[in-house]
């Protein structure tokens, strides 16, 4: 299991680094606008739409029996001793079976975008859709920049990136915040239905690039 993620990235995505923004690192991919750009982020429907769209895209991209890797990168200062002592808190809210916490794979990695003073603790959890509280997880990602009880992590000086990787369908879903969602695939036919079904949600800024791939 520790080699599952690296081998998948090597075989399906030519070994690209799992970092934002995936859409600009790989083709084919889709970039969706999930919050209404015409609404203020103070309006009640702003975050509601972001959550509804992110959940609709996830439900469309992940079937019940698909093999999933739930990957969390917890990015923090290298000397953050609190996280070293209690690293599992980031998962306790969103995994349905508490005993599954003992199956988490943990790796300390150095991402190229950060200097040596910042480290990334990468947690990987092999699961199915039914094993995770994904609506609550997606909501927490959408709400992470706002004053809301839903949070990914409360560690001071730390941030998190969540990647939902569909091993079966060979695609990666990255809801980066309330603004948007990247979905990349090993084969464009694996996500063509998303391009067609949710075409109105595609970010206009990248539409020409996306259309050139899928039309």
mmCIF file of C-alpha atoms in Angstrom:
data_model
loop_
_atom_site.group_PDB
_atom_site.id
_atom_site.type_symbol
_atom_site.label_atom_id
_atom_site.label_comp_id
_atom_site.label_asym_id
_atom_site.label_seq_id
_atom_site.Cartn_x
_atom_site.Cartn_y
_atom_site.Cartn_z
ATOM 1 C CA UNK A 1 0.000 0.000 0.000
ATOM 2 C CA UNK A 2 2.752 2.577 0.680
ATOM 3 C CA UNK A 3 3.718 2.362 -3.011
ATOM 4 C CA UNK A 4 0.134 2.625 -4.303
ATOM 5 C CA UNK A 5 0.098 6.391 -4.832
ATOM 6 C CA UNK A 6 3.564 6.794 -6.387
ATOM 7 C CA UNK A 7 3.014 3.853 -8.726
ATOM 8 C CA UNK A 8 -0.395 5.175 -9.748
ATOM 9 C CA UNK A 9 0.995 8.641 -10.462
ATOM 10 C CA UNK A 10 3.869 7.152 -12.463
ATOM 11 C CA UNK A 11 1.719 4.800 -14.522
ATOM 12 C CA UNK A 12 -1.339 7.004 -15.087
ATOM 13 C CA UNK A 13 0.043 10.559 -14.948
ATOM 14 C CA UNK A 14 3.641 10.238 -16.044
ATOM 15 C CA UNK A 15 4.895 10.970 -12.528
ATOM 16 C CA UNK A 16 3.651 14.569 -12.234
ATOM 17 C CA UNK A 17 3.857 16.117 -8.783
ATOM 18 C CA UNK A 18 0.627 16.017 -6.825
ATOM 19 C CA UNK A 19 0.327 19.748 -6.137
ATOM 20 C CA UNK A 20 -2.021 22.576 -7.162
ATOM 21 C CA UNK A 21 -2.847 23.487 -9.850
ATOM 22 C CA UNK A 22 -3.278 20.081 -11.468
ATOM 23 C CA UNK A 23 -5.181 21.503 -14.432
ATOM 24 C CA UNK A 24 -2.099 23.393 -15.622
ATOM 25 C CA UNK A 25 0.227 20.448 -15.033
ATOM 26 C CA UNK A 26 -1.639 17.825 -17.041
ATOM 27 C CA UNK A 27 -3.775 17.371 -20.130
ATOM 28 C CA UNK A 28 -6.566 16.276 -20.387
ATOM 29 C CA UNK A 29 -8.192 18.140 -17.565
ATOM 30 C CA UNK A 30 -11.201 20.223 -16.599
ATOM 31 C CA UNK A 31 -11.396 23.313 -14.415
ATOM 32 C CA UNK A 32 -14.811 24.106 -13.008
ATOM 33 C CA UNK A 33 -16.050 27.306 -11.430
ATOM 34 C CA UNK A 34 -18.127 26.191 -8.499
ATOM 35 C CA UNK A 35 -19.091 29.466 -6.816
ATOM 36 C CA UNK A 36 -21.132 32.116 -8.579
ATOM 37 C CA UNK A 37 -18.651 34.859 -9.566
ATOM 38 C CA UNK A 38 -21.495 37.377 -9.728
ATOM 39 C CA UNK A 39 -22.325 36.869 -6.052
ATOM 40 C CA UNK A 40 -20.489 38.271 -3.079
ATOM 41 C CA UNK A 41 -18.890 35.676 -0.821
ATOM 42 C CA UNK A 42 -20.995 37.238 1.959
ATOM 43 C CA UNK A 43 -24.237 36.145 0.296
ATOM 44 C CA UNK A 44 -25.817 32.964 1.625
ATOM 45 C CA UNK A 45 -26.132 31.334 -1.788
ATOM 46 C CA UNK A 46 -22.421 31.800 -2.599
ATOM 47 C CA UNK A 47 -21.130 28.932 -0.469
ATOM 48 C CA UNK A 48 -24.305 26.887 -0.931
ATOM 49 C CA UNK A 49 -23.727 26.792 -4.683
ATOM 50 C CA UNK A 50 -20.057 25.943 -4.242
ATOM 51 C CA UNK A 51 -20.964 22.964 -2.075
ATOM 52 C CA UNK A 52 -23.761 21.771 -4.352
ATOM 53 C CA UNK A 53 -21.582 21.901 -7.462
ATOM 54 C CA UNK A 54 -18.598 20.240 -5.814
ATOM 55 C CA UNK A 55 -20.784 17.388 -4.576
ATOM 56 C CA UNK A 56 -22.478 16.969 -7.972
ATOM 57 C CA UNK A 57 -19.092 16.679 -9.688
ATOM 58 C CA UNK A 58 -17.834 14.183 -7.125
ATOM 59 C CA UNK A 59 -20.951 12.016 -7.372
ATOM 60 C CA UNK A 60 -20.644 12.015 -11.151
ATOM 61 C CA UNK A 61 -16.938 11.131 -11.158
ATOM 62 C CA UNK A 62 -16.969 8.442 -8.449
ATOM 63 C CA UNK A 63 -19.080 5.287 -8.531
ATOM 64 C CA UNK A 64 -19.943 3.351 -5.389
ATOM 65 C CA UNK A 65 -17.446 0.538 -5.968
ATOM 66 C CA UNK A 66 -14.569 2.572 -7.364
ATOM 67 C CA UNK A 67 -11.262 2.184 -5.570
ATOM 68 C CA UNK A 68 -10.392 5.551 -4.016
ATOM 69 C CA UNK A 69 -7.328 7.041 -2.409
ATOM 70 C CA UNK A 70 -8.152 9.904 -0.061
ATOM 71 C CA UNK A 71 -4.921 11.890 0.116
ATOM 72 C CA UNK A 72 -4.351 14.766 2.510
ATOM 73 C CA UNK A 73 -1.249 16.931 2.387
ATOM 74 C CA UNK A 74 -0.825 18.709 5.703
ATOM 75 C CA UNK A 75 1.608 21.553 5.061
ATOM 76 C CA UNK A 76 3.309 23.100 8.056
ATOM 77 C CA UNK A 77 6.534 24.394 9.566
ATOM 78 C CA UNK A 78 9.077 21.618 9.961
ATOM 79 C CA UNK A 79 9.394 22.224 13.722
ATOM 80 C CA UNK A 80 5.651 21.978 14.428
ATOM 81 C CA UNK A 81 5.812 19.428 17.257
ATOM 82 C CA UNK A 82 2.051 19.445 17.910
ATOM 83 C CA UNK A 83 1.283 17.922 14.523
ATOM 84 C CA UNK A 84 3.923 15.263 15.044
ATOM 85 C CA UNK A 85 2.160 14.259 18.252
ATOM 86 C CA UNK A 86 -1.424 14.306 16.948
ATOM 87 C CA UNK A 87 -1.301 13.790 13.184
ATOM 88 C CA UNK A 88 -4.596 11.912 12.813
ATOM 89 C CA UNK A 89 -6.994 14.696 13.789
ATOM 90 C CA UNK A 90 -7.294 15.781 10.176
ATOM 91 C CA UNK A 91 -9.094 12.510 9.385
ATOM 92 C CA UNK A 92 -11.252 11.900 12.429
ATOM 93 C CA UNK A 93 -14.253 13.853 11.138
ATOM 94 C CA UNK A 94 -14.487 12.304 7.707
ATOM 95 C CA UNK A 95 -13.746 8.580 8.040
ATOM 96 C CA UNK A 96 -16.759 6.570 9.159
ATOM 97 C CA UNK A 97 -14.885 3.743 10.893
ATOM 98 C CA UNK A 98 -12.542 5.002 13.647
ATOM 99 C CA UNK A 99 -10.433 1.840 13.469
ATOM 100 C CA UNK A 100 -9.573 2.769 9.890
ATOM 101 C CA UNK A 101 -7.317 5.498 11.253
ATOM 102 C CA UNK A 102 -4.771 2.772 11.946
ATOM 103 C CA UNK A 103 -4.691 1.953 8.222
ATOM 104 C CA UNK A 104 -3.576 5.417 7.201
ATOM 105 C CA UNK A 105 -0.325 5.561 5.281
ATOM 106 C CA UNK A 106 1.927 8.444 6.285
ATOM 107 C CA UNK A 107 4.859 9.897 4.406
ATOM 108 C CA UNK A 108 6.919 13.025 5.012
ATOM 109 C CA UNK A 109 7.624 14.648 1.670
ATOM 110 C CA UNK A 110 9.309 17.773 0.386
ATOM 111 C CA UNK A 111 7.267 19.499 -2.309
ATOM 112 C CA UNK A 112 9.189 21.536 -4.849
ATOM 113 C CA UNK A 113 7.189 24.726 -4.248
ATOM 114 C CA UNK A 114 8.349 25.006 -0.598
ATOM 115 C CA UNK A 115 11.742 25.595 0.976
ATOM 116 C CA UNK A 116 13.351 23.317 3.560
ATOM 117 C CA UNK A 117 11.637 25.085 6.476
ATOM 118 C CA UNK A 118 8.243 23.773 5.382
ATOM 119 C CA UNK A 119 7.355 20.112 5.374
ATOM 120 C CA UNK A 120 4.389 18.152 4.107
ATOM 121 C CA UNK A 121 2.898 15.180 5.897
ATOM 122 C CA UNK A 122 1.019 13.137 3.326
ATOM 123 C CA UNK A 123 -1.738 10.841 4.571
ATOM 124 C CA UNK A 124 -3.272 8.255 2.233
ATOM 125 C CA UNK A 125 -6.359 6.187 2.933
ATOM 126 C CA UNK A 126 -7.635 3.465 0.570
ATOM 127 C CA UNK A 127 -11.424 3.368 0.628
ATOM 128 C CA UNK A 128 -14.731 3.327 -1.195
ATOM 129 C CA UNK A 129 -17.280 6.109 -1.406
ATOM 130 C CA UNK A 130 -19.336 4.553 1.391
ATOM 131 C CA UNK A 131 -16.372 4.668 3.788
ATOM 132 C CA UNK A 132 -16.038 8.457 3.964
ATOM 133 C CA UNK A 133 -18.303 11.361 4.863
ATOM 134 C CA UNK A 134 -17.545 13.047 1.575
ATOM 135 C CA UNK A 135 -20.389 15.621 1.645
ATOM 136 C CA UNK A 136 -19.057 16.969 4.941
ATOM 137 C CA UNK A 137 -15.499 16.847 3.621
ATOM 138 C CA UNK A 138 -16.356 18.788 0.464
ATOM 139 C CA UNK A 139 -18.312 21.317 2.484
ATOM 140 C CA UNK A 140 -15.345 21.821 4.798
ATOM 141 C CA UNK A 141 -13.048 22.477 1.846
ATOM 142 C CA UNK A 142 -15.490 25.016 0.402
ATOM 143 C CA UNK A 143 -15.793 26.752 3.766
ATOM 144 C CA UNK A 144 -12.134 26.650 4.820
ATOM 145 C CA UNK A 145 -11.551 30.389 4.267
ATOM 146 C CA UNK A 146 -14.682 31.422 6.153
ATOM 147 C CA UNK A 147 -15.865 31.559 9.732
ATOM 148 C CA UNK A 148 -17.678 28.244 9.773
ATOM 149 C CA UNK A 149 -17.681 25.180 12.064
ATOM 150 C CA UNK A 150 -16.622 22.987 9.136
ATOM 151 C CA UNK A 151 -12.832 22.934 9.059
ATOM 152 C CA UNK A 152 -10.209 20.588 7.650
ATOM 153 C CA UNK A 153 -7.647 21.314 10.329
ATOM 154 C CA UNK A 154 -7.290 23.697 13.243
ATOM 155 C CA UNK A 155 -3.500 23.501 13.455
ATOM 156 C CA UNK A 156 -2.045 26.988 13.645
ATOM 157 C CA UNK A 157 0.340 27.872 10.856
ATOM 158 C CA UNK A 158 -0.777 24.901 8.767
ATOM 159 C CA UNK A 159 -2.820 24.347 5.658
ATOM 160 C CA UNK A 160 -4.182 21.276 3.918
ATOM 161 C CA UNK A 161 -4.746 20.104 0.372
ATOM 162 C CA UNK A 162 -7.181 17.242 -0.233
ATOM 163 C CA UNK A 163 -6.995 15.012 -3.302
ATOM 164 C CA UNK A 164 -9.625 12.382 -4.077
ATOM 165 C CA UNK A 165 -8.050 9.911 -6.444
ATOM 166 C CA UNK A 166 -10.172 7.455 -8.392
ATOM 167 C CA UNK A 167 -7.868 4.514 -9.051
ATOM 168 C CA UNK A 168 -10.552 2.641 -10.996
ATOM 169 C CA UNK A 169 -11.441 5.488 -13.361
ATOM 170 C CA UNK A 170 -7.872 6.877 -13.430
ATOM 171 C CA UNK A 171 -8.804 10.417 -12.500
ATOM 172 C CA UNK A 172 -7.952 12.934 -9.793
ATOM 173 C CA UNK A 173 -10.469 15.301 -8.213
ATOM 174 C CA UNK A 174 -9.043 18.360 -6.494
ATOM 175 C CA UNK A 175 -11.462 20.848 -4.953
ATOM 176 C CA UNK A 176 -8.945 23.551 -4.105
ATOM 177 C CA UNK A 177 -11.345 25.941 -2.322
ATOM 178 C CA UNK A 178 -14.711 27.653 -2.783
ATOM 179 C CA UNK A 179 -13.636 29.038 -6.158
ATOM 180 C CA UNK A 180 -13.013 25.958 -8.207
ATOM 181 C CA UNK A 181 -12.350 22.295 -8.814
ATOM 182 C CA UNK A 182 -9.799 20.567 -11.064
ATOM 183 C CA UNK A 183 -10.448 17.105 -12.475
ATOM 184 C CA UNK A 184 -7.718 15.476 -14.537
ATOM 185 C CA UNK A 185 -7.699 12.039 -16.143
ATOM 186 C CA UNK A 186 -5.271 9.621 -17.739
ATOM 187 C CA UNK A 187 -7.574 9.445 -20.767
ATOM 188 C CA UNK A 188 -9.836 12.248 -21.935
ATOM 189 C CA UNK A 189 -12.658 9.786 -22.606
ATOM 190 C CA UNK A 190 -12.824 9.077 -18.873
ATOM 191 C CA UNK A 191 -14.026 12.632 -18.224
ATOM 192 C CA UNK A 192 -15.676 13.580 -21.511
ATOM 193 C CA UNK A 193 -19.094 13.070 -19.922
ATOM 194 C CA UNK A 194 -18.196 15.693 -17.299
ATOM 195 C CA UNK A 195 -17.208 18.116 -20.045
ATOM 196 C CA UNK A 196 -20.542 17.554 -21.759
ATOM 197 C CA UNK A 197 -22.839 17.349 -18.740
ATOM 198 C CA UNK A 198 -21.367 20.244 -16.756
ATOM 199 C CA UNK A 199 -20.127 22.403 -19.616
ATOM 200 C CA UNK A 200 -21.813 25.516 -18.232
ATOM 201 C CA UNK A 201 -19.672 25.259 -15.101
ATOM 202 C CA UNK A 202 -16.328 25.324 -16.921
ATOM 203 C CA UNK A 203 -14.206 28.327 -15.975
ATOM 204 C CA UNK A 204 -14.435 30.767 -18.873
ATOM 205 C CA UNK A 205 -10.797 31.790 -18.480
ATOM 206 C CA UNK A 206 -9.702 28.248 -19.466
ATOM 207 C CA UNK A 207 -12.591 27.348 -21.772
ATOM 208 C CA UNK A 208 -10.671 27.715 -25.040
ATOM 209 C CA UNK A 209 -7.922 25.420 -23.781
ATOM 210 C CA UNK A 210 -10.445 22.830 -22.622
ATOM 211 C CA UNK A 211 -12.564 23.022 -25.781
ATOM 212 C CA UNK A 212 -9.462 22.417 -27.899
ATOM 213 C CA UNK A 213 -8.979 19.070 -26.139
ATOM 214 C CA UNK A 214 -12.557 17.805 -26.023
ATOM 215 C CA UNK A 215 -14.155 19.121 -29.251
#
